[in-house]
Coordinates of C-alpha atoms and ligand atoms in Angstrom, one line a residue:
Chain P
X1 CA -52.8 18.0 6.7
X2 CA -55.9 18.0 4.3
X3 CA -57.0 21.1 2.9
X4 CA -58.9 22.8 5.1
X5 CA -57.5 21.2 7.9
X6 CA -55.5 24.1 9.0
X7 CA -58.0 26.9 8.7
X8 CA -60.4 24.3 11.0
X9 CA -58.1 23.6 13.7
X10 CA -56.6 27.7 13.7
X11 CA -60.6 29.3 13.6
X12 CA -61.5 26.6 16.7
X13 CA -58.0 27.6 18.8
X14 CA -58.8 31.1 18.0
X15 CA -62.3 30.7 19.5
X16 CA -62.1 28.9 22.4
X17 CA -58.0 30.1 23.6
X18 CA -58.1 33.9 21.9
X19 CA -54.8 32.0 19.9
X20 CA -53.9 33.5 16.9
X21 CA -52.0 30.7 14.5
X22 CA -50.5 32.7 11.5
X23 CA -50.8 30.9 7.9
X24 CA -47.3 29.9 8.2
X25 CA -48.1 28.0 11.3
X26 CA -49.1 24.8 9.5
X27 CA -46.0 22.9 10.3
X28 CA -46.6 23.8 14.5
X29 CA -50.4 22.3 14.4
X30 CA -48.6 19.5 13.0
X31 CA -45.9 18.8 15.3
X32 CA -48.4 19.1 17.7
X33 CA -51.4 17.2 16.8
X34 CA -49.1 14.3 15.8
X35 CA -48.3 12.9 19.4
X36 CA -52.2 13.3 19.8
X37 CA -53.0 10.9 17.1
X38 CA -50.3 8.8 18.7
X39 CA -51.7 9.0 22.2
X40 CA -55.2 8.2 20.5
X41 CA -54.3 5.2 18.3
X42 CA -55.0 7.2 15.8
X43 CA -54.0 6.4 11.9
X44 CA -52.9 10.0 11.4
X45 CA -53.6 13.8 12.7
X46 CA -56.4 13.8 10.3
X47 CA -58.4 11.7 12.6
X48 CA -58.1 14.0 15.3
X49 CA -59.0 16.7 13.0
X50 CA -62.2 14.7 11.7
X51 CA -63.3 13.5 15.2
X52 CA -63.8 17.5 16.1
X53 CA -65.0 18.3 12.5
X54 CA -67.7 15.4 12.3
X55 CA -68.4 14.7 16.2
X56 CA -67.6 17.4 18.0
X57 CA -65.9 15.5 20.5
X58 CA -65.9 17.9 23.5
X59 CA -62.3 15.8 25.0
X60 CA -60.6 16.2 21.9
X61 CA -61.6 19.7 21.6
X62 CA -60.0 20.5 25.1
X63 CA -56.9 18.4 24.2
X64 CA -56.4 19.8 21.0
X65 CA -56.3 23.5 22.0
X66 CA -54.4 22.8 25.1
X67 CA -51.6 21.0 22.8
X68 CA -51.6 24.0 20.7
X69 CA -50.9 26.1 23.7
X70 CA -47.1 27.2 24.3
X71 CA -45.9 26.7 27.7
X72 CA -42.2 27.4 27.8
X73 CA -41.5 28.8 31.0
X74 CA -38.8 29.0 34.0
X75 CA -38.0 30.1 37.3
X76 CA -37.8 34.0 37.6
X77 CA -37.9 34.9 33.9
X78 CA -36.1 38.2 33.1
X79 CA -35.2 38.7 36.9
X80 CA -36.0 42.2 37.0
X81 CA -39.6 41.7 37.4
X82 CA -39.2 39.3 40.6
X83 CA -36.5 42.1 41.9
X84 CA -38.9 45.1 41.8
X85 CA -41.6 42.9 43.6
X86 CA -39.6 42.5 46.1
X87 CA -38.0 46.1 46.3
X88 CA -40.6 48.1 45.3
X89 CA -44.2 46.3 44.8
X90 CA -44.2 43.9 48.0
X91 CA -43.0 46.6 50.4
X92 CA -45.8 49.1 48.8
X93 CA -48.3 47.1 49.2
X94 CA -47.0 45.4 52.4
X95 CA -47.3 49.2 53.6
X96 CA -50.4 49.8 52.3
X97 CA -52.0 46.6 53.7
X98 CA -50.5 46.9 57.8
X99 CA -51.0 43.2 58.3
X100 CA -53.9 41.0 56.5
X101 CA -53.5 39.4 53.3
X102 CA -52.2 40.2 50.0
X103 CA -53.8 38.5 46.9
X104 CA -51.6 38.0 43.9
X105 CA -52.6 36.3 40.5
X106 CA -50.7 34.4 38.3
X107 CA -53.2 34.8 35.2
X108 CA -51.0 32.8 32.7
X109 CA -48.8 29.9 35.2
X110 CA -48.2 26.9 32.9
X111 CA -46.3 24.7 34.6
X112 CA -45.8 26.5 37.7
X113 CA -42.5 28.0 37.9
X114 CA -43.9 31.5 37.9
X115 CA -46.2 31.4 40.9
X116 CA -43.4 29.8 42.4
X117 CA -40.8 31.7 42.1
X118 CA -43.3 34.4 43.4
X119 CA -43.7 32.4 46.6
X120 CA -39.4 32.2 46.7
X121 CA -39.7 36.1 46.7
X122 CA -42.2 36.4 49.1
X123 CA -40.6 33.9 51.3
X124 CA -36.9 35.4 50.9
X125 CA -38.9 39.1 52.6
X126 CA -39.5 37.1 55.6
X127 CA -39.6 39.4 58.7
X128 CA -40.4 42.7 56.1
X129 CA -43.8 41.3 55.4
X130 CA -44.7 42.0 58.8
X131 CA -46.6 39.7 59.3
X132 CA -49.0 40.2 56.0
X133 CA -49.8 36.9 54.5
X134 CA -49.4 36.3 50.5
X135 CA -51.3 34.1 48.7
X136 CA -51.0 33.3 45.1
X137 CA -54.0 32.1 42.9
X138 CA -51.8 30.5 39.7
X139 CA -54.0 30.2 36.7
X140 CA -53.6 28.6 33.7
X141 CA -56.5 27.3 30.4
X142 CA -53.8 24.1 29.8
X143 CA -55.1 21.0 32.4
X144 CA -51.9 19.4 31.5
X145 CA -49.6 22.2 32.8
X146 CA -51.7 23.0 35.9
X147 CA -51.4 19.1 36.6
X148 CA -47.5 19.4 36.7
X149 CA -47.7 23.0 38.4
X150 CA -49.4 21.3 41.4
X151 CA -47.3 18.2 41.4
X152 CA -44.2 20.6 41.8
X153 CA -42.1 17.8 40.4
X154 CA -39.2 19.4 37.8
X155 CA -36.3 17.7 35.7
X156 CA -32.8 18.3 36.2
X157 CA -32.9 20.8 33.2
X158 CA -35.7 23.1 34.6
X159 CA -34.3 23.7 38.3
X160 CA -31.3 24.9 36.3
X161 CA -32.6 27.4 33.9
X162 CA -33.2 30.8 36.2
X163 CA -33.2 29.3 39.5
X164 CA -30.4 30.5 41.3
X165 CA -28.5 27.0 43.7
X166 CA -28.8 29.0 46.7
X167 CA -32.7 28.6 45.9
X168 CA -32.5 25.3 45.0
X169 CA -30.9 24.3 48.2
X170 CA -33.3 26.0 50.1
X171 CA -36.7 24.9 48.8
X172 CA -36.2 21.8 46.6
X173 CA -35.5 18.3 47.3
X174 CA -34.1 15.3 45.1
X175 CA -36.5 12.3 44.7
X176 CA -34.6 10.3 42.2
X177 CA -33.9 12.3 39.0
X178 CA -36.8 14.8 40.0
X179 CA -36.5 17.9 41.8
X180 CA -39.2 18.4 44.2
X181 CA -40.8 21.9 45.5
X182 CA -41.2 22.3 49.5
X183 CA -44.4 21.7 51.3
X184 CA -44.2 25.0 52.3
X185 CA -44.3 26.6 49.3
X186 CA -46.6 24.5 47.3
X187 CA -49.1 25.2 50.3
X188 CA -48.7 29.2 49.2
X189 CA -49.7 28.6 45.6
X190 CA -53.4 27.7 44.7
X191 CA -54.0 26.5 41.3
X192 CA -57.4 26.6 39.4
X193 CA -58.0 26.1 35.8
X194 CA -59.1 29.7 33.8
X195 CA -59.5 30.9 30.5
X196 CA -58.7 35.1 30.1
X197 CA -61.7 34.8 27.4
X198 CA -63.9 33.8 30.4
X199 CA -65.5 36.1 32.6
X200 CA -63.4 35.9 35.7
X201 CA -64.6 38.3 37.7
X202 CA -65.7 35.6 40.3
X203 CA -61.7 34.6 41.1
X204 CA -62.4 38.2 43.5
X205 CA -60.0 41.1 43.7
X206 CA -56.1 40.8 43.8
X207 CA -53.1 43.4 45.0
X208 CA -51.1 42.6 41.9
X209 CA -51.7 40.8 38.5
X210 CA -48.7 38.7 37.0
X211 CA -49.9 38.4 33.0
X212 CA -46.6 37.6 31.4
X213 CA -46.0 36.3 27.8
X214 CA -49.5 35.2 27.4
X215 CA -51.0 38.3 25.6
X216 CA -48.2 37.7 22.5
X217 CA -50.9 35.3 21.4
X218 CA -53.9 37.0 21.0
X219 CA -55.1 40.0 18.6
X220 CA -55.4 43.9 19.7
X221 CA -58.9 43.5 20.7
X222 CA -58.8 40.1 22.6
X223 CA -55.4 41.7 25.0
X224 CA -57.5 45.0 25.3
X225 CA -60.7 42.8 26.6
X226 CA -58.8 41.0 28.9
X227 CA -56.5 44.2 30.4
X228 CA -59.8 45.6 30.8
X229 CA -61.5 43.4 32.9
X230 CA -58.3 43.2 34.3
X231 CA -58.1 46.3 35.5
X232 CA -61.1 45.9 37.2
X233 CA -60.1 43.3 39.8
X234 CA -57.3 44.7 40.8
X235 CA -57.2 46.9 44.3
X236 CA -55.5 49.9 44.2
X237 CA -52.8 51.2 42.8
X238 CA -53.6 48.2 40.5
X239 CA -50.0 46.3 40.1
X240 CA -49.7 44.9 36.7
X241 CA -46.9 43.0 35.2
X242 CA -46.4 41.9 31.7
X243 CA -43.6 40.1 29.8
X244 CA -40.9 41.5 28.0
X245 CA -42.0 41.7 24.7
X246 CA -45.2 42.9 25.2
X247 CA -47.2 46.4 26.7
X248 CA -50.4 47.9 27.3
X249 CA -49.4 51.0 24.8
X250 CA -51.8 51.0 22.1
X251 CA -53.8 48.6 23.7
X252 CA -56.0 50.5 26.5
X253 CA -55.7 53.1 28.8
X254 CA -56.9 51.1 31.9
X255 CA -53.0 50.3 33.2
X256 CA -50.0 52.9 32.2
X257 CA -46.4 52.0 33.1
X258 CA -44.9 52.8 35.3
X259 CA -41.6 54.8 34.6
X260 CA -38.2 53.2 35.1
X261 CA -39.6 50.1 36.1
X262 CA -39.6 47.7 32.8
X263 CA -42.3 45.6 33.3
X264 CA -44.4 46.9 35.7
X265 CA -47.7 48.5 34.9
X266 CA -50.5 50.5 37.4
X267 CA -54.0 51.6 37.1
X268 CA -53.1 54.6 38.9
X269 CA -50.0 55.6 38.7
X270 CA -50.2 58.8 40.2
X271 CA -50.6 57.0 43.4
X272 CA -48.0 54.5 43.4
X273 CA -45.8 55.9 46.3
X274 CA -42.5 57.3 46.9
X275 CA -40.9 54.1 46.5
X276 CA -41.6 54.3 42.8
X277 CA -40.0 57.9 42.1
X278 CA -38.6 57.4 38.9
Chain X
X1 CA -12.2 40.9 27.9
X2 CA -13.3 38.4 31.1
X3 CA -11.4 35.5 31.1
X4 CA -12.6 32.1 32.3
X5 CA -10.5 29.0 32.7
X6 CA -12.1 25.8 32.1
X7 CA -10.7 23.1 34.8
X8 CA -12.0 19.4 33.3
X9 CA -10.2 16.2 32.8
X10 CA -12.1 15.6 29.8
X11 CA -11.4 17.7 26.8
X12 CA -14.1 17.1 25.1
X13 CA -16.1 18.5 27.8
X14 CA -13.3 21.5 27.9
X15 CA -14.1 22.0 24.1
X16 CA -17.4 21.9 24.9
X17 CA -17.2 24.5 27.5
X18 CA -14.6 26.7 25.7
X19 CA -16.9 26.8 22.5
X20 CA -19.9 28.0 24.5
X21 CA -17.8 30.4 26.8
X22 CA -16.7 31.9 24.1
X23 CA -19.6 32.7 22.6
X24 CA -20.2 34.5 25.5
X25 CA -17.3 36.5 25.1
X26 CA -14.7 34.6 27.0
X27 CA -11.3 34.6 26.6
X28 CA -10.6 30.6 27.8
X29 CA -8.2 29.1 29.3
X30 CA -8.1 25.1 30.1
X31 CA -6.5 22.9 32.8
X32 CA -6.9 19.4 33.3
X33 CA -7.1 18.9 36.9
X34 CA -7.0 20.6 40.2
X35 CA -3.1 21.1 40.6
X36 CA -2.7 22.4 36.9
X37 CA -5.7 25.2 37.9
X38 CA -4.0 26.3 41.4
X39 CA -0.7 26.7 39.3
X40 CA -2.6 29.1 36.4
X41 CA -4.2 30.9 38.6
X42 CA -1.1 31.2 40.8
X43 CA 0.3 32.9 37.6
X44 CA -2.9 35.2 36.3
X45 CA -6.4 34.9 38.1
X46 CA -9.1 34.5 35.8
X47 CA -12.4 36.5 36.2
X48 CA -14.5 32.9 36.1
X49 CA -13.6 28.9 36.4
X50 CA -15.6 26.4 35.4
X51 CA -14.7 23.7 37.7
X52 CA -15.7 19.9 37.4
X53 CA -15.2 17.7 40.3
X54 CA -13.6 14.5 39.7
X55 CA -10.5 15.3 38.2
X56 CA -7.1 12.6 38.9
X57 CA -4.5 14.6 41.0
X58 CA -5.9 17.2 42.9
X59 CA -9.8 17.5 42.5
X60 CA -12.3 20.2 42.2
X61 CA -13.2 20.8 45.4
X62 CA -9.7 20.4 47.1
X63 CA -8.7 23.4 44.5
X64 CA -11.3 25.2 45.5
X65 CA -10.4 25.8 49.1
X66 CA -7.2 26.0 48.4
X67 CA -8.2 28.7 46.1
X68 CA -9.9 30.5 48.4
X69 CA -7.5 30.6 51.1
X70 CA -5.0 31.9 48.4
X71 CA -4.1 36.0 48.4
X72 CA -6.4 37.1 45.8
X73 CA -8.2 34.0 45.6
X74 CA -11.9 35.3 46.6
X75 CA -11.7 37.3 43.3
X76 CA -12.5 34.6 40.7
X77 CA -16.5 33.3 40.4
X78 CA -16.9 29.8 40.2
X79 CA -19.2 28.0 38.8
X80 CA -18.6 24.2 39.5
X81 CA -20.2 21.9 36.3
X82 CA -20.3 18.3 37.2
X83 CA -22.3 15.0 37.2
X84 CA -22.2 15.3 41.4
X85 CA -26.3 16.1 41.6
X86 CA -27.0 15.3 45.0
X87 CA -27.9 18.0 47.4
X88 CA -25.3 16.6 49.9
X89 CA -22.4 17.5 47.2
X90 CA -24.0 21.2 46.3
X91 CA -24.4 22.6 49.7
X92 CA -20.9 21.3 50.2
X93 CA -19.4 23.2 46.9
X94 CA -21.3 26.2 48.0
X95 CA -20.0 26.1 51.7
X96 CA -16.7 25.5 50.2
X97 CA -16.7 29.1 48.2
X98 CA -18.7 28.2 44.7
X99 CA -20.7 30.8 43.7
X100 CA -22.9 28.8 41.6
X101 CA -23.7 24.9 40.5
X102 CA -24.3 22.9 37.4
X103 CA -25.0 19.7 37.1
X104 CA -24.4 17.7 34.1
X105 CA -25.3 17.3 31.4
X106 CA -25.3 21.1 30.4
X107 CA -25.9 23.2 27.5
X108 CA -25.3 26.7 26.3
X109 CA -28.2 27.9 28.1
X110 CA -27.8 26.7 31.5
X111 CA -24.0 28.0 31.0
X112 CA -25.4 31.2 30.3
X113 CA -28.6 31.4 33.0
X114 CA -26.2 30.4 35.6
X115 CA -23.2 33.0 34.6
X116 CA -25.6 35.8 34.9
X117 CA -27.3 34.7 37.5
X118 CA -23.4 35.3 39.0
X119 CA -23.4 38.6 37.5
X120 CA -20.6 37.2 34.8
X121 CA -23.1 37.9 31.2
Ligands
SAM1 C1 -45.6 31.1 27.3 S1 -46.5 30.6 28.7 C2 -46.1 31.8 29.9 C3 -45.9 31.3 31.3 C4 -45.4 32.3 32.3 N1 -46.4 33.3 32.5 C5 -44.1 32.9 31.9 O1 -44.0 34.1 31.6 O2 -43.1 32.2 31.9 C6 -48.2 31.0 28.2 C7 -49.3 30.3 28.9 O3 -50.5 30.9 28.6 C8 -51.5 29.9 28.6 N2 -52.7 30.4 27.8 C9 -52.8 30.5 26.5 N3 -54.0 31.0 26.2 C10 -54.7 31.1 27.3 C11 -56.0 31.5 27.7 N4 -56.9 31.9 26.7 N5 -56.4 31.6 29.0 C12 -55.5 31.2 29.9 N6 -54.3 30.8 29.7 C13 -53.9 30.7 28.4 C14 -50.9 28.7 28.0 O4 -51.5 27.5 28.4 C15 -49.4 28.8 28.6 O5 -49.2 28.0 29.7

């Protein structure tokens, strides 16, 4: 990469996704840019760098920070987060609701498998939902991911990592090498494109927040802003989940976790409910 | 120590297997084909067997039942890893008594999402 390059392409990430790309990144914007430059017929990645520097091509822009996104993903990540939604959070809420619908967003969804398996959970309650209706709004800034996250479509490889087979028999089918989602539950997950740096008070009010392994990227201030506003469209007691590595001590005051429960965060968690006695 | 026998006719996939099993704190065991598994287990029943399906003698699903319809049988999970992908084949293995499915080709990570998915890591 030129001189310069690097600092460019980090500063504009940083701006328009919240991404921080350490110094040592270098050899990442790289790897990534290159199959752009490819795609593009393209001499080298400093074409793509130059078409942003000296034309500020808005499509290059988009595909650029959406390639130096990192979607890894797969079905029910760290399990214990899926099994307190369905011991704990869904049967709270469920409770709290009597009927009607409960709103859930997934605020980071890449390529899908996380609002889906929230739909698998919400499916395997069956008759203890009584009769409340759960729909998921999956977000993501990447077009590319969202595009596979509504197709539904997954490789061999990704039905196997954290999907149990009992799951796989019950809501996939084969369609050649690909592994497709049910009807049923792709009808349960909408899909909208969203960036957390946006204001996004106009996606309405939700029952619980799923905001896993997303905030890793960002600096202090940019994961405060965003649990913030977060905590703002979010109905009581104002269900939060992040990922493993990350937490919302140090970071604000507007959710507190909630004890025993690794993972799981509330607004208010002095009215949580029995089911969450520690 | 859990123990886990590795039933495959090819031991390349058996080395395979035993190398990631082990990181996973396996004691392995391998057998070559159905028969040769029935008789091990027979003898000592491992915690775990990862089972393949086409195997010459007696195959992976034939030891399977006759697995489970042995005293003590039920005990072992089994995790069937085979080339088989078709749902037709994994709703049979799982009716038959598997506990879980891979399909081949595998790696260590599948080996390990699907071991604790059975509770087994
Ligand atoms: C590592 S994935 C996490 C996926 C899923 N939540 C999980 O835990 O498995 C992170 C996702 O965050 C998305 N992302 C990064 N910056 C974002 C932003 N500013 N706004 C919305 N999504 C963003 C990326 O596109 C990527 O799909």
């Amino acid at each position: 990469m030129k001189p310069g390059d690097f600092e460019f392409v980090s500063q504009l990430v940083r701006e328009r996704a919240g991404i921080v790309l350490s110094a040592d990144k270098a050899y990442l914007v790289e790897s990534r840019l290159a199959p752009i430059a490819r795609k593009e017929g393209m001499a080298s990645i400093d074409d793509v760098v130059a078409a942003i520097r000296l034309r500020r091509d808005s499509r290059m822009i988009e595909t650029v920070v959406d390639a130096m996104t990192t979607n890894e993903t797969f079905f029910f990540r760290d399990k214990t987060p899926f099994e307190i939604l369905e011991t704990n959070v869904l049967p709270e809420l469920v409770a709290r609701k009597r009927g009607g619908t409960l709103r859930i967003w997934c605020a980071a969804a890449s390529t899908g498998q996380e609002p889906y398996s929230i739909a698998m959970v919400a499916d395997a309650m069956g008759p203890r939902l009584a009769g409340t209706k759960i729909e998921i709004l999956a977000t993501d800034l990447s077009e590319r991911c969202l595009e596979k996250a509504k197709a539904g479509t997954y490789t061999q490889f990704e039905v196997q990592r954290g999907l149990p087979v009992q799951m796989l028999l019950k809501h996939f089918t084969k369609a050649g090498d690909s592994w497709n989602i049910s009807p049923t539950l792709k009808g349960q997950v909408r899909y909208r494109a969203m960036n957390l740096l946006d204001d996004f008070r106009a996606l309405g009010r939700f029952d619980a927040i799923f905001c896993r392994n997303v905030l890793i990227y960002f600096d202090l201030p940019t994961k405060k802003r965003i649990l913030d506003r977060m905590a703002m469209q979010v109905e009581d007691p104002g269900f939060l989940f992040l990922g493993a590595a990350e937490t919302v001590l140090g970071v604000t005051d507007a959710f507190k976790p909630v004890s025993g429960f690794r993972g799981l965060y509330a607004r208010d968690t002095a009215r949580i409910g029995a089911r969450f006695a520690a | 120590m859990k123990t886990c026998l590795v039933v495959d006719d090819s031991r390349v996939i058996r080395k395979v297997a035993r190398r990631i099993l082990e990181d996973l704190s396996f004691a392995v065991d391998e057998a070559e084909d159905g028969a040769q598994a029935l008789a091990q287990c027979r003898t000592t029943m491992p915690d775990a067997i990862l089972l393949d399906w086409n195997m010459p003698v007696m195959n992976g699903i034939d030891f399977l039942r006759a697995l489970r319809a042995d005293p003590g049988g039920q005990k072992p999970v089994v995790v069937f890893c085979t080339t088989e992908n078709d749902i037709t084949s994994i709703a049979e293995a799982i009716q038959s008594g598997a506990n879980e499915y891979i399909m081949k080709p595998f790696d260590s990570e599948i080996v390990q999402s699907k071991f604790a998915e059975v509770g087994l890591c």
